[in-house]
PDB file of C-alpha atoms in Angstrom:
ATOM      1  CA  MET Z   5     159.248 132.962 140.764  1.00  0.00           C
ATOM      2  CA  GLN Z   6     159.718 136.720 141.157  1.00  0.00           C
ATOM      3  CA  ASN Z   7     163.177 137.975 142.079  1.00  0.00           C
ATOM      4  CA  LEU Z   8     164.386 141.494 142.781  1.00  0.00           C
ATOM      5  CA  ILE Z   9     167.958 142.252 141.759  1.00  0.00           C
ATOM      6  CA  ILE Z  10     169.333 145.707 142.486  1.00  0.00           C
ATOM      7  CA  GLU Z  11     171.984 147.041 140.111  1.00  0.00           C
ATOM      8  CA  PRO Z  12     173.312 150.475 141.135  1.00  0.00           C
ATOM      9  CA  VAL Z  13     174.134 152.838 138.298  1.00  0.00           C
ATOM     10  CA  THR Z  14     176.751 155.513 138.907  1.00  0.00           C
ATOM     11  CA  SER Z  15     175.186 158.771 137.771  1.00  0.00           C
ATOM     12  CA  ALA Z  16     174.914 162.330 138.995  1.00  0.00           C
ATOM     13  CA  ASP Z  17     171.131 162.168 139.080  1.00  0.00           C
ATOM     14  CA  ARG Z  18     170.940 159.349 141.672  1.00  0.00           C
ATOM     15  CA  ARG Z  19     169.137 157.010 139.308  1.00  0.00           C
ATOM     16  CA  ILE Z  20     169.466 153.249 139.708  1.00  0.00           C
ATOM     17  CA  THR Z  21     168.264 150.389 137.537  1.00  0.00           C
ATOM     18  CA  ILE Z  22     166.271 147.517 139.009  1.00  0.00           C
ATOM     19  CA  THR Z  23     165.927 144.228 137.138  1.00  0.00           C
ATOM     20  CA  LEU Z  24     162.780 142.252 137.873  1.00  0.00           C
ATOM     21  CA  SER Z  25     161.602 138.818 136.869  1.00  0.00           C
ATOM     22  CA  PHE Z  26     157.836 138.791 136.503  1.00  0.00           C
ATOM     23  CA  ALA Z  27     155.745 136.089 134.824  1.00  0.00           C
ATOM     24  CA  GLY Z  28     158.904 134.635 133.320  1.00  0.00           C
ATOM     25  CA  VAL Z  29     160.133 137.877 131.716  1.00  0.00           C
ATOM     26  CA  GLU Z  30     163.146 139.919 132.828  1.00  0.00           C
ATOM     27  CA  ARG Z  31     162.189 143.597 132.971  1.00  0.00           C
ATOM     28  CA  GLU Z  32     164.083 146.715 133.956  1.00  0.00           C
ATOM     29  CA  ILE Z  33     162.818 149.812 135.723  1.00  0.00           C
ATOM     30  CA  ALA Z  34     164.689 153.010 136.499  1.00  0.00           C
ATOM     31  CA  VAL Z  35     164.281 154.453 139.992  1.00  0.00           C
ATOM     32  CA  PHE Z  36     165.104 157.993 141.096  1.00  0.00           C
ATOM     33  CA  VAL Z  37     165.311 158.562 144.846  1.00  0.00           C
ATOM     34  CA  PRO Z  38     165.684 162.222 145.851  1.00  0.00           C
ATOM     35  CA  SER Z  39     168.422 163.342 148.206  1.00  0.00           C
ATOM     36  CA  SER Z  40     165.775 164.259 150.802  1.00  0.00           C
ATOM     37  CA  TYR Z  41     164.693 160.638 151.207  1.00  0.00           C
ATOM     38  CA  VAL Z  42     165.222 159.184 154.692  1.00  0.00           C
ATOM     39  CA  ALA Z  43     164.460 155.528 155.320  1.00  0.00           C
ATOM     40  CA  GLY Z  44     161.647 155.269 157.840  1.00  0.00           C
ATOM     41  CA  THR Z  45     160.017 158.538 156.733  1.00  0.00           C
ATOM     42  CA  ALA Z  46     157.222 157.896 154.250  1.00  0.00           C
ATOM     43  CA  MET Z  47     157.585 159.586 150.852  1.00  0.00           C
ATOM     44  CA  PRO Z  48     155.136 159.829 147.913  1.00  0.00           C
ATOM     45  CA  ILE Z  49     155.852 157.845 144.750  1.00  0.00           C
ATOM     46  CA  VAL Z  50     155.116 158.610 141.085  1.00  0.00           C
ATOM     47  CA  PHE Z  51     155.082 155.913 138.390  1.00  0.00           C
ATOM     48  CA  ALA Z  52     155.807 157.411 134.950  1.00  0.00           C
ATOM     49  CA  LEU Z  53     154.807 155.225 131.980  1.00  0.00           C
ATOM     50  CA  HIS Z  54     156.289 155.776 128.524  1.00  0.00           C
ATOM     51  CA  GLY Z  55     154.402 155.576 125.227  1.00  0.00           C
ATOM     52  CA  GLY Z  56     153.842 152.394 123.284  1.00  0.00           C
ATOM     53  CA  SER Z  57     156.988 152.539 121.149  1.00  0.00           C
ATOM     54  CA  GLY Z  58     159.521 153.877 123.619  1.00  0.00           C
ATOM     55  CA  ASP Z  59     161.210 152.920 126.855  1.00  0.00           C
ATOM     56  CA  ALA Z  60     161.780 154.308 130.345  1.00  0.00           C
ATOM     57  CA  SER Z  61     164.527 156.688 129.189  1.00  0.00           C
ATOM     58  CA  VAL Z  62     161.923 158.743 127.319  1.00  0.00           C
ATOM     59  CA  MET Z  63     160.243 159.624 130.602  1.00  0.00           C
ATOM     60  CA  TYR Z  64     163.322 160.272 132.729  1.00  0.00           C
ATOM     61  CA  ALA Z  65     164.833 162.508 130.033  1.00  0.00           C
ATOM     62  CA  PRO Z  66     165.440 166.088 131.276  1.00  0.00           C
ATOM     63  CA  ASP Z  67     162.776 167.630 129.034  1.00  0.00           C
ATOM     64  CA  LYS Z  68     160.021 165.799 130.970  1.00  0.00           C
ATOM     65  CA  ARG Z  69     161.216 167.489 134.223  1.00  0.00           C
ATOM     66  CA  ILE Z  70     160.019 164.498 136.252  1.00  0.00           C
ATOM     67  CA  VAL Z  71     163.408 163.817 137.831  1.00  0.00           C
ATOM     68  CA  ALA Z  72     163.928 167.528 138.519  1.00  0.00           C
ATOM     69  CA  HIS Z  73     160.608 167.763 140.357  1.00  0.00           C
ATOM     70  CA  ALA Z  74     161.241 164.521 142.237  1.00  0.00           C
ATOM     71  CA  GLU Z  75     164.411 166.084 143.638  1.00  0.00           C
ATOM     72  CA  GLN Z  76     162.850 169.502 144.228  1.00  0.00           C
ATOM     73  CA  ASP Z  77     159.483 168.415 145.606  1.00  0.00           C
ATOM     74  CA  GLY Z  78     160.432 165.210 147.380  1.00  0.00           C
ATOM     75  CA  PHE Z  79     158.962 162.147 145.741  1.00  0.00           C
ATOM     76  CA  ILE Z  80     160.375 158.867 144.436  1.00  0.00           C
ATOM     77  CA  ALA Z  81     160.011 158.540 140.651  1.00  0.00           C
ATOM     78  CA  ILE Z  82     159.648 155.127 139.016  1.00  0.00           C
ATOM     79  CA  PHE Z  83     160.183 154.585 135.289  1.00  0.00           C
ATOM     80  CA  PRO Z  84     159.164 151.066 134.200  1.00  0.00           C
ATOM     81  CA  ASN Z  85     159.628 149.508 130.783  1.00  0.00           C
ATOM     82  CA  GLY Z  86     156.716 147.843 129.056  1.00  0.00           C
ATOM     83  CA  LEU Z  87     157.058 144.390 127.522  1.00  0.00           C
ATOM     84  CA  PRO Z  88     159.708 143.944 124.803  1.00  0.00           C
ATOM     85  CA  ARG Z  89     158.183 143.416 121.381  1.00  0.00           C
ATOM     86  CA  PRO Z  90     158.650 139.765 120.334  1.00  0.00           C
ATOM     87  CA  ASN Z  91     160.051 140.743 116.946  1.00  0.00           C
ATOM     88  CA  LYS Z  92     162.426 143.324 118.460  1.00  0.00           C
ATOM     89  CA  PRO Z  93     163.686 141.725 121.680  1.00  0.00           C
ATOM     90  CA  HIS Z  94     166.796 143.902 122.066  1.00  0.00           C
ATOM     91  CA  SER Z  95     165.465 147.274 120.910  1.00  0.00           C
ATOM     92  CA  GLN Z  96     164.196 150.244 122.916  1.00  0.00           C
ATOM     93  CA  ASN Z  97     160.686 149.467 121.747  1.00  0.00           C
ATOM     94  CA  TYR Z  98     158.307 148.330 124.474  1.00  0.00           C
ATOM     95  CA  PHE Z  99     154.528 148.066 124.676  1.00  0.00           C
ATOM     96  CA  TRP Z 100     151.778 148.050 127.304  1.00  0.00           C
ATOM     97  CA  ASP Z 101     148.834 146.365 125.529  1.00  0.00           C
ATOM     98  CA  ASP Z 102     149.220 142.944 127.143  1.00  0.00           C
ATOM     99  CA  PRO Z 103     146.846 142.646 130.163  1.00  0.00           C
ATOM    100  CA  ILE Z 104     149.744 141.172 132.186  1.00  0.00           C
ATOM    101  CA  ASN Z 105     150.949 144.744 132.626  1.00  0.00           C
ATOM    102  CA  GLN Z 106     148.081 145.495 134.983  1.00  0.00           C
ATOM    103  CA  SER Z 107     149.167 142.839 137.477  1.00  0.00           C
ATOM    104  CA  TYR Z 108     152.769 143.893 136.852  1.00  0.00           C
ATOM    105  CA  MET Z 109     151.945 147.412 138.112  1.00  0.00           C
ATOM    106  CA  ALA Z 110     150.421 145.946 141.288  1.00  0.00           C
ATOM    107  CA  PHE Z 111     153.567 143.852 141.682  1.00  0.00           C
ATOM    108  CA  LEU Z 112     155.751 146.961 141.271  1.00  0.00           C
ATOM    109  CA  MET Z 113     153.814 148.819 143.945  1.00  0.00           C
ATOM    110  CA  ASP Z 114     154.440 145.921 146.332  1.00  0.00           C
ATOM    111  CA  GLU Z 115     158.139 145.594 145.462  1.00  0.00           C
ATOM    112  CA  LEU Z 116     158.892 149.306 145.756  1.00  0.00           C
ATOM    113  CA  SER Z 117     156.979 149.540 149.026  1.00  0.00           C
ATOM    114  CA  ALA Z 118     159.116 146.700 150.373  1.00  0.00           C
ATOM    115  CA  ARG Z 119     162.356 148.407 149.390  1.00  0.00           C
ATOM    116  CA  TYR Z 120     161.549 152.032 150.265  1.00  0.00           C
ATOM    117  CA  THR Z 121     159.448 153.756 152.898  1.00  0.00           C
ATOM    118  CA  ILE Z 122     156.511 154.701 150.694  1.00  0.00           C
ATOM    119  CA  ASP Z 123     153.510 156.785 151.670  1.00  0.00           C
ATOM    120  CA  THR Z 124     150.995 154.254 150.369  1.00  0.00           C
ATOM    121  CA  SER Z 125     148.210 156.851 150.525  1.00  0.00           C
ATOM    122  CA  ARG Z 126     150.088 158.988 147.966  1.00  0.00           C
ATOM    123  CA  ILE Z 127     150.820 156.705 145.003  1.00  0.00           C
ATOM    124  CA  TYR Z 128     150.413 158.455 141.642  1.00  0.00           C
ATOM    125  CA  PHE Z 129     150.533 157.297 138.025  1.00  0.00           C
ATOM    126  CA  ILE Z 130     151.343 159.470 135.026  1.00  0.00           C
ATOM    127  CA  GLY Z 131     151.709 158.318 131.437  1.00  0.00           C
ATOM    128  CA  PHE Z 132     151.784 159.116 127.748  1.00  0.00           C
ATOM    129  CA  SER Z 133     149.866 157.454 124.902  1.00  0.00           C
ATOM    130  CA  GLY Z 134     150.102 153.668 125.409  1.00  0.00           C
ATOM    131  CA  GLY Z 135     151.153 154.267 129.013  1.00  0.00           C
ATOM    132  CA  ALA Z 136     148.104 156.491 129.472  1.00  0.00           C
ATOM    133  CA  LYS Z 137     145.845 153.769 128.111  1.00  0.00           C
ATOM    134  CA  LEU Z 138     147.286 151.295 130.613  1.00  0.00           C
ATOM    135  CA  ILE Z 139     146.521 153.773 133.409  1.00  0.00           C
ATOM    136  CA  TYR Z 140     142.881 153.970 132.272  1.00  0.00           C
ATOM    137  CA  ASN Z 141     142.747 150.178 132.528  1.00  0.00           C
ATOM    138  CA  LEU Z 142     144.335 150.253 135.994  1.00  0.00           C
ATOM    139  CA  ALA Z 143     141.485 152.517 137.089  1.00  0.00           C
ATOM    140  CA  CYS Z 144     139.019 149.758 136.141  1.00  0.00           C
ATOM    141  CA  ASP Z 145     140.511 147.287 138.620  1.00  0.00           C
ATOM    142  CA  PRO Z 146     138.900 147.682 142.080  1.00  0.00           C
ATOM    143  CA  LEU Z 147     141.990 146.499 143.977  1.00  0.00           C
ATOM    144  CA  ILE Z 148     144.545 148.468 141.968  1.00  0.00           C
ATOM    145  CA  SER Z 149     142.553 151.705 141.672  1.00  0.00           C
ATOM    146  CA  ALA Z 150     142.012 151.650 145.443  1.00  0.00           C
ATOM    147  CA  ARG Z 151     145.787 152.048 145.845  1.00  0.00           C
ATOM    148  CA  ILE Z 152     146.195 155.014 143.476  1.00  0.00           C
ATOM    149  CA  ALA Z 153     145.588 158.543 144.780  1.00  0.00           C
ATOM    150  CA  ALA Z 154     145.412 160.300 141.379  1.00  0.00           C
ATOM    151  CA  ILE Z 155     146.548 160.070 137.767  1.00  0.00           C
ATOM    152  CA  GLY Z 156     147.849 162.363 135.045  1.00  0.00           C
ATOM    153  CA  THR Z 157     147.870 161.440 131.347  1.00  0.00           C
ATOM    154  CA  VAL Z 158     148.723 162.815 127.922  1.00  0.00           C
ATOM    155  CA  ALA Z 159     146.785 161.391 124.948  1.00  0.00           C
ATOM    156  CA  GLY Z 160     146.049 157.662 125.178  1.00  0.00           C
ATOM    157  CA  ALA Z 161     142.966 156.081 123.650  1.00  0.00           C
ATOM    158  CA  ILE Z 162     140.094 155.407 126.021  1.00  0.00           C
ATOM    159  CA  GLY Z 163     137.801 153.891 123.407  1.00  0.00           C
ATOM    160  CA  GLY Z 164     137.312 153.032 119.765  1.00  0.00           C
ATOM    161  CA  LYS Z 165     137.131 150.206 117.271  1.00  0.00           C
ATOM    162  CA  PRO Z 166     139.307 148.783 114.492  1.00  0.00           C
ATOM    163  CA  VAL Z 167     138.435 149.831 110.955  1.00  0.00           C
ATOM    164  CA  GLU Z 168     138.570 146.198 109.836  1.00  0.00           C
ATOM    165  CA  PRO Z 169     136.532 144.114 110.108  1.00  0.00           C
ATOM    166  CA  ALA Z 170     133.691 146.576 109.674  1.00  0.00           C
ATOM    167  CA  ALA Z 171     131.522 144.695 112.159  1.00  0.00           C
ATOM    168  CA  ALA Z 172     134.135 144.869 114.940  1.00  0.00           C
ATOM    169  CA  PRO Z 173     132.544 146.101 118.171  1.00  0.00           C
ATOM    170  CA  TRP Z 174     133.315 149.372 119.923  1.00  0.00           C
ATOM    171  CA  THR Z 175     135.400 149.039 123.083  1.00  0.00           C
ATOM    172  CA  ILE Z 176     135.266 151.728 125.770  1.00  0.00           C
ATOM    173  CA  ILE Z 177     137.420 151.759 128.893  1.00  0.00           C
ATOM    174  CA  ASP Z 178     134.884 152.739 131.543  1.00  0.00           C
ATOM    175  CA  PRO Z 179     136.098 152.454 135.154  1.00  0.00           C
ATOM    176  CA  SER Z 180     132.601 153.179 136.479  1.00  0.00           C
ATOM    177  CA  SER Z 181     131.178 150.087 134.776  1.00  0.00           C
ATOM    178  CA  ASP Z 182     134.082 147.833 135.755  1.00  0.00           C
ATOM    179  CA  GLY Z 183     134.003 148.567 139.486  1.00  0.00           C
ATOM    180  CA  GLY Z 184     137.001 150.881 139.744  1.00  0.00           C
ATOM    181  CA  ILE Z 185     137.391 153.060 142.833  1.00  0.00           C
ATOM    182  CA  PRO Z 186     136.894 156.733 141.797  1.00  0.00           C
ATOM    183  CA  LEU Z 187     140.094 158.732 141.534  1.00  0.00           C
ATOM    184  CA  PRO Z 188     141.066 162.224 140.377  1.00  0.00           C
ATOM    185  CA  ALA Z 189     142.576 162.803 136.944  1.00  0.00           C
ATOM    186  CA  TYR Z 190     144.552 165.469 135.086  1.00  0.00           C
ATOM    187  CA  LEU Z 191     143.931 164.829 131.388  1.00  0.00           C
ATOM    188  CA  VAL Z 192     145.987 166.519 128.647  1.00  0.00           C
ATOM    189  CA  GLN Z 193     145.296 166.501 124.907  1.00  0.00           C
ATOM    190  CA  GLY Z 194     147.059 168.078 121.950  1.00  0.00           C
ATOM    191  CA  ALA Z 195     144.879 169.848 119.384  1.00  0.00           C
ATOM    192  CA  ASN Z 196     147.336 168.806 116.628  1.00  0.00           C
ATOM    193  CA  ASP Z 197     147.445 165.139 117.629  1.00  0.00           C
ATOM    194  CA  ILE Z 198     146.583 163.043 114.556  1.00  0.00           C
ATOM    195  CA  ARG Z 199     147.282 159.693 116.208  1.00  0.00           C
ATOM    196  CA  CYS Z 200     144.751 160.322 118.974  1.00  0.00           C
ATOM    197  CA  PRO Z 201     142.605 163.137 117.510  1.00  0.00           C
ATOM    198  CA  LEU Z 202     141.079 165.770 119.777  1.00  0.00           C
ATOM    199  CA  ALA Z 203     137.651 165.419 118.166  1.00  0.00           C
ATOM    200  CA  GLY Z 204     137.915 161.668 117.678  1.00  0.00           C
ATOM    201  CA  GLY Z 205     137.723 159.854 114.359  1.00  0.00           C
ATOM    202  CA  PHE Z 206     140.307 157.942 112.335  1.00  0.00           C
ATOM    203  CA  ASP Z 207     143.846 157.647 113.659  1.00  0.00           C
ATOM    204  CA  ASP Z 208     146.839 158.640 111.534  1.00  0.00           C
ATOM    205  CA  GLU Z 209     147.154 155.157 109.984  1.00  0.00           C
ATOM    206  CA  ASN Z 210     143.418 154.711 109.344  1.00  0.00           C
ATOM    207  CA  GLU Z 211     143.478 151.542 111.414  1.00  0.00           C
ATOM    208  CA  GLN Z 212     141.187 152.660 114.240  1.00  0.00           C
ATOM    209  CA  ILE Z 213     138.239 154.954 114.889  1.00  0.00           C
ATOM    210  CA  LEU Z 214     138.738 156.602 118.277  1.00  0.00           C
ATOM    211  CA  VAL Z 215     136.404 158.480 120.591  1.00  0.00           C
ATOM    212  CA  GLY Z 216     137.269 162.132 121.206  1.00  0.00           C
ATOM    213  CA  PHE Z 217     138.806 163.896 124.166  1.00  0.00           C
ATOM    214  CA  GLU Z 218     135.486 165.312 125.398  1.00  0.00           C
ATOM    215  CA  THR Z 219     134.139 161.779 125.709  1.00  0.00           C
ATOM    216  CA  LYS Z 220     137.173 160.819 127.768  1.00  0.00           C
ATOM    217  CA  VAL Z 221     136.630 163.825 130.021  1.00  0.00           C
ATOM    218  CA  ALA Z 222     132.941 162.951 130.405  1.00  0.00           C
ATOM    219  CA  ILE Z 223     133.787 159.335 131.293  1.00  0.00           C
ATOM    220  CA  TRP Z 224     136.179 160.529 133.969  1.00  0.00           C
ATOM    221  CA  ARG Z 225     133.873 163.200 135.344  1.00  0.00           C
ATOM    222  CA  HIS Z 226     131.177 160.547 135.711  1.00  0.00           C
ATOM    223  CA  PHE Z 227     133.662 158.146 137.326  1.00  0.00           C
ATOM    224  CA  ALA Z 228     134.851 160.734 139.881  1.00  0.00           C
ATOM    225  CA  SER Z 229     131.404 162.348 140.324  1.00  0.00           C
ATOM    226  CA  THR Z 230     132.825 165.780 139.557  1.00  0.00           C
ATOM    227  CA  HIS Z 231     129.942 168.041 138.566  1.00  0.00           C
ATOM    228  CA  ASP Z 232     130.895 171.495 139.881  1.00  0.00           C
ATOM    229  CA  GLU Z 233     133.025 173.504 137.446  1.00  0.00           C
ATOM    230  CA  SER Z 234     135.555 175.852 139.021  1.00  0.00           C
ATOM    231  CA  ALA Z 235     138.444 178.015 137.888  1.00  0.00           C
ATOM    232  CA  TYR Z 236     141.728 176.279 137.163  1.00  0.00           C
ATOM    233  CA  PRO Z 237     144.305 177.578 139.676  1.00  0.00           C
ATOM    234  CA  GLY Z 238     147.514 176.941 137.706  1.00  0.00           C
ATOM    235  CA  ALA Z 239     149.418 179.249 135.341  1.00  0.00           C
ATOM    236  CA  LEU Z 240     149.634 177.812 131.818  1.00  0.00           C
ATOM    237  CA  PRO Z 241     151.086 179.081 128.512  1.00  0.00           C
ATOM    238  CA  PRO Z 242     148.772 181.305 126.417  1.00  0.00           C
ATOM    239  CA  ASN Z 243     148.002 178.549 123.900  1.00  0.00           C
ATOM    240  CA  VAL Z 244     146.928 176.096 126.615  1.00  0.00           C
ATOM    241  CA  SER Z 245     143.432 176.072 128.116  1.00  0.00           C
ATOM    242  CA  ALA Z 246     142.198 174.201 131.170  1.00  0.00           C
ATOM    243  CA  ARG Z 247     138.872 173.391 132.789  1.00  0.00           C
ATOM    244  CA  ARG Z 248     138.347 171.880 136.233  1.00  0.00           C
ATOM    245  CA  TRP Z 249     135.454 170.068 137.885  1.00  0.00           C
ATOM    246  CA  THR Z 250     135.341 169.059 141.537  1.00  0.00           C
ATOM    247  CA  ASN Z 251     133.438 166.787 143.870  1.00  0.00           C
ATOM    248  CA  ALA Z 252     132.823 168.806 147.005  1.00  0.00           C
ATOM    249  CA  ASN Z 253     132.129 165.699 149.092  1.00  0.00           C
ATOM    250  CA  GLY Z 254     135.078 163.487 148.192  1.00  0.00           C
ATOM    251  CA  GLY Z 255     137.645 166.120 147.253  1.00  0.00           C
ATOM    252  CA  HIS Z 256     138.121 164.593 143.806  1.00  0.00           C
ATOM    253  CA  SER Z 257     138.913 166.795 140.813  1.00  0.00           C
ATOM    254  CA  VAL Z 258     139.098 166.281 137.079  1.00  0.00           C
ATOM    255  CA  VAL Z 259     141.151 168.725 134.998  1.00  0.00           C
ATOM    256  CA  ALA Z 260     140.927 168.789 131.191  1.00  0.00           C
ATOM    257  CA  VAL Z 261     143.790 170.551 129.401  1.00  0.00           C
ATOM    258  CA  VAL Z 262     144.015 171.249 125.661  1.00  0.00           C
ATOM    259  CA  ASP Z 263     147.296 172.458 124.140  1.00  0.00           C
ATOM    260  CA  ASP Z 264     146.565 174.147 120.798  1.00  0.00           C
ATOM    261  CA  GLY Z 265     150.086 173.575 119.471  1.00  0.00           C
ATOM    262  CA  LEU Z 266     150.674 170.030 120.692  1.00  0.00           C
ATOM    263  CA  ALA Z 267     150.897 166.973 118.440  1.00  0.00           C
ATOM    264  CA  HIS Z 268     151.242 163.389 119.734  1.00  0.00           C
ATOM    265  CA  HIS Z 269     153.913 164.350 122.232  1.00  0.00           C
ATOM    266  CA  TRP Z 270     154.488 165.178 125.889  1.00  0.00           C
ATOM    267  CA  PRO Z 271     154.073 168.978 126.285  1.00  0.00           C
ATOM    268  CA  HIS Z 272     157.145 171.215 126.142  1.00  0.00           C
ATOM    269  CA  TRP Z 273     155.922 173.296 129.090  1.00  0.00           C
ATOM    270  CA  ASP Z 274     156.367 172.126 132.675  1.00  0.00           C
ATOM    271  CA  LEU Z 275     153.553 169.589 132.884  1.00  0.00           C
ATOM    272  CA  MET Z 276     155.171 167.768 135.804  1.00  0.00           C
ATOM    273  CA  GLY Z 277     155.004 170.954 137.861  1.00  0.00           C
ATOM    274  CA  GLN Z 278     151.288 171.271 137.124  1.00  0.00           C
ATOM    275  CA  LEU Z 279     150.718 167.588 137.893  1.00  0.00           C
ATOM    276  CA  TRP Z 280     152.498 167.791 141.217  1.00  0.00           C
ATOM    277  CA  SER Z 281     150.477 170.850 142.257  1.00  0.00           C
ATOM    278  CA  PHE Z 282     147.332 168.928 141.292  1.00  0.00           C
ATOM    279  CA  PHE Z 283     148.416 165.849 143.252  1.00  0.00           C
ATOM    280  CA  GLN Z 284     149.251 167.938 146.310  1.00  0.00           C
ATOM    281  CA  ALA Z 285     145.737 169.388 146.358  1.00  0.00           C
ATOM    282  CA  ILE Z 286     144.098 165.939 146.271  1.00  0.00           C
ATOM    283  CA  PRO Z 287     143.272 164.135 149.533  1.00  0.00           C
ATOM    284  CA  PRO Z 288     145.441 161.039 150.141  1.00  0.00           C
ATOM    285  CA  ARG Z 289     143.911 157.616 149.627  1.00  0.00           C
TER     286      ARG Z 289
END
């Protein structure tokens, strides 16, 4: 049984908390609806997924600028929590690794579309680290990826293998092989990230060997059939470089951004502004 219970939260930023029961687990999401929203007039929606050891508050914090852009640019922002860790049921420590989260995202799209007037051709997902990895898996699902117009991610492993046992197989998230529907992507990587290294290799705890950022970019370029390189139109800080490839036929783009000063963290510059400009330039689903 899946129930939707709305619990308004009095706050200056118009955020409410929604409690959901899905697959027997009570889960909260934060929802920001901009003041420009009018029921009956379709509005885009952005799902923002936190990293693997955080919660929704990390993504709606002011430094991410997601709420500010939702109000300024006119989109509904959704901040879900992952699953609570079994050994820390009451902490702000949630994770996305369980495959149930993929069907949970489809469920959220349905529930939010039932409550608000959503432009279903303009559904976007953005995420950091573990949230980014979940987004890569969403792209592999033909039914879910068909509902997403574009994605934006920071870090997040797209492939690798555990160090032990030595004979463990490599696992690569490859939407092309799994039947995903091609979609545009804005991919960000920190050059100082030791948990998800730019060049690939061992993670910071020597538990995994990960593929590098260029492999991720190549996987996505192949997935979206983006072969023509073109100039990146946005203005970025001096220590941040960007490359863009486009598919002239489908309008898809892949952007690869490397921040020379960034560790395993969401960038300090206005990434949400860049993401929204990218999303606006992409054809709707």
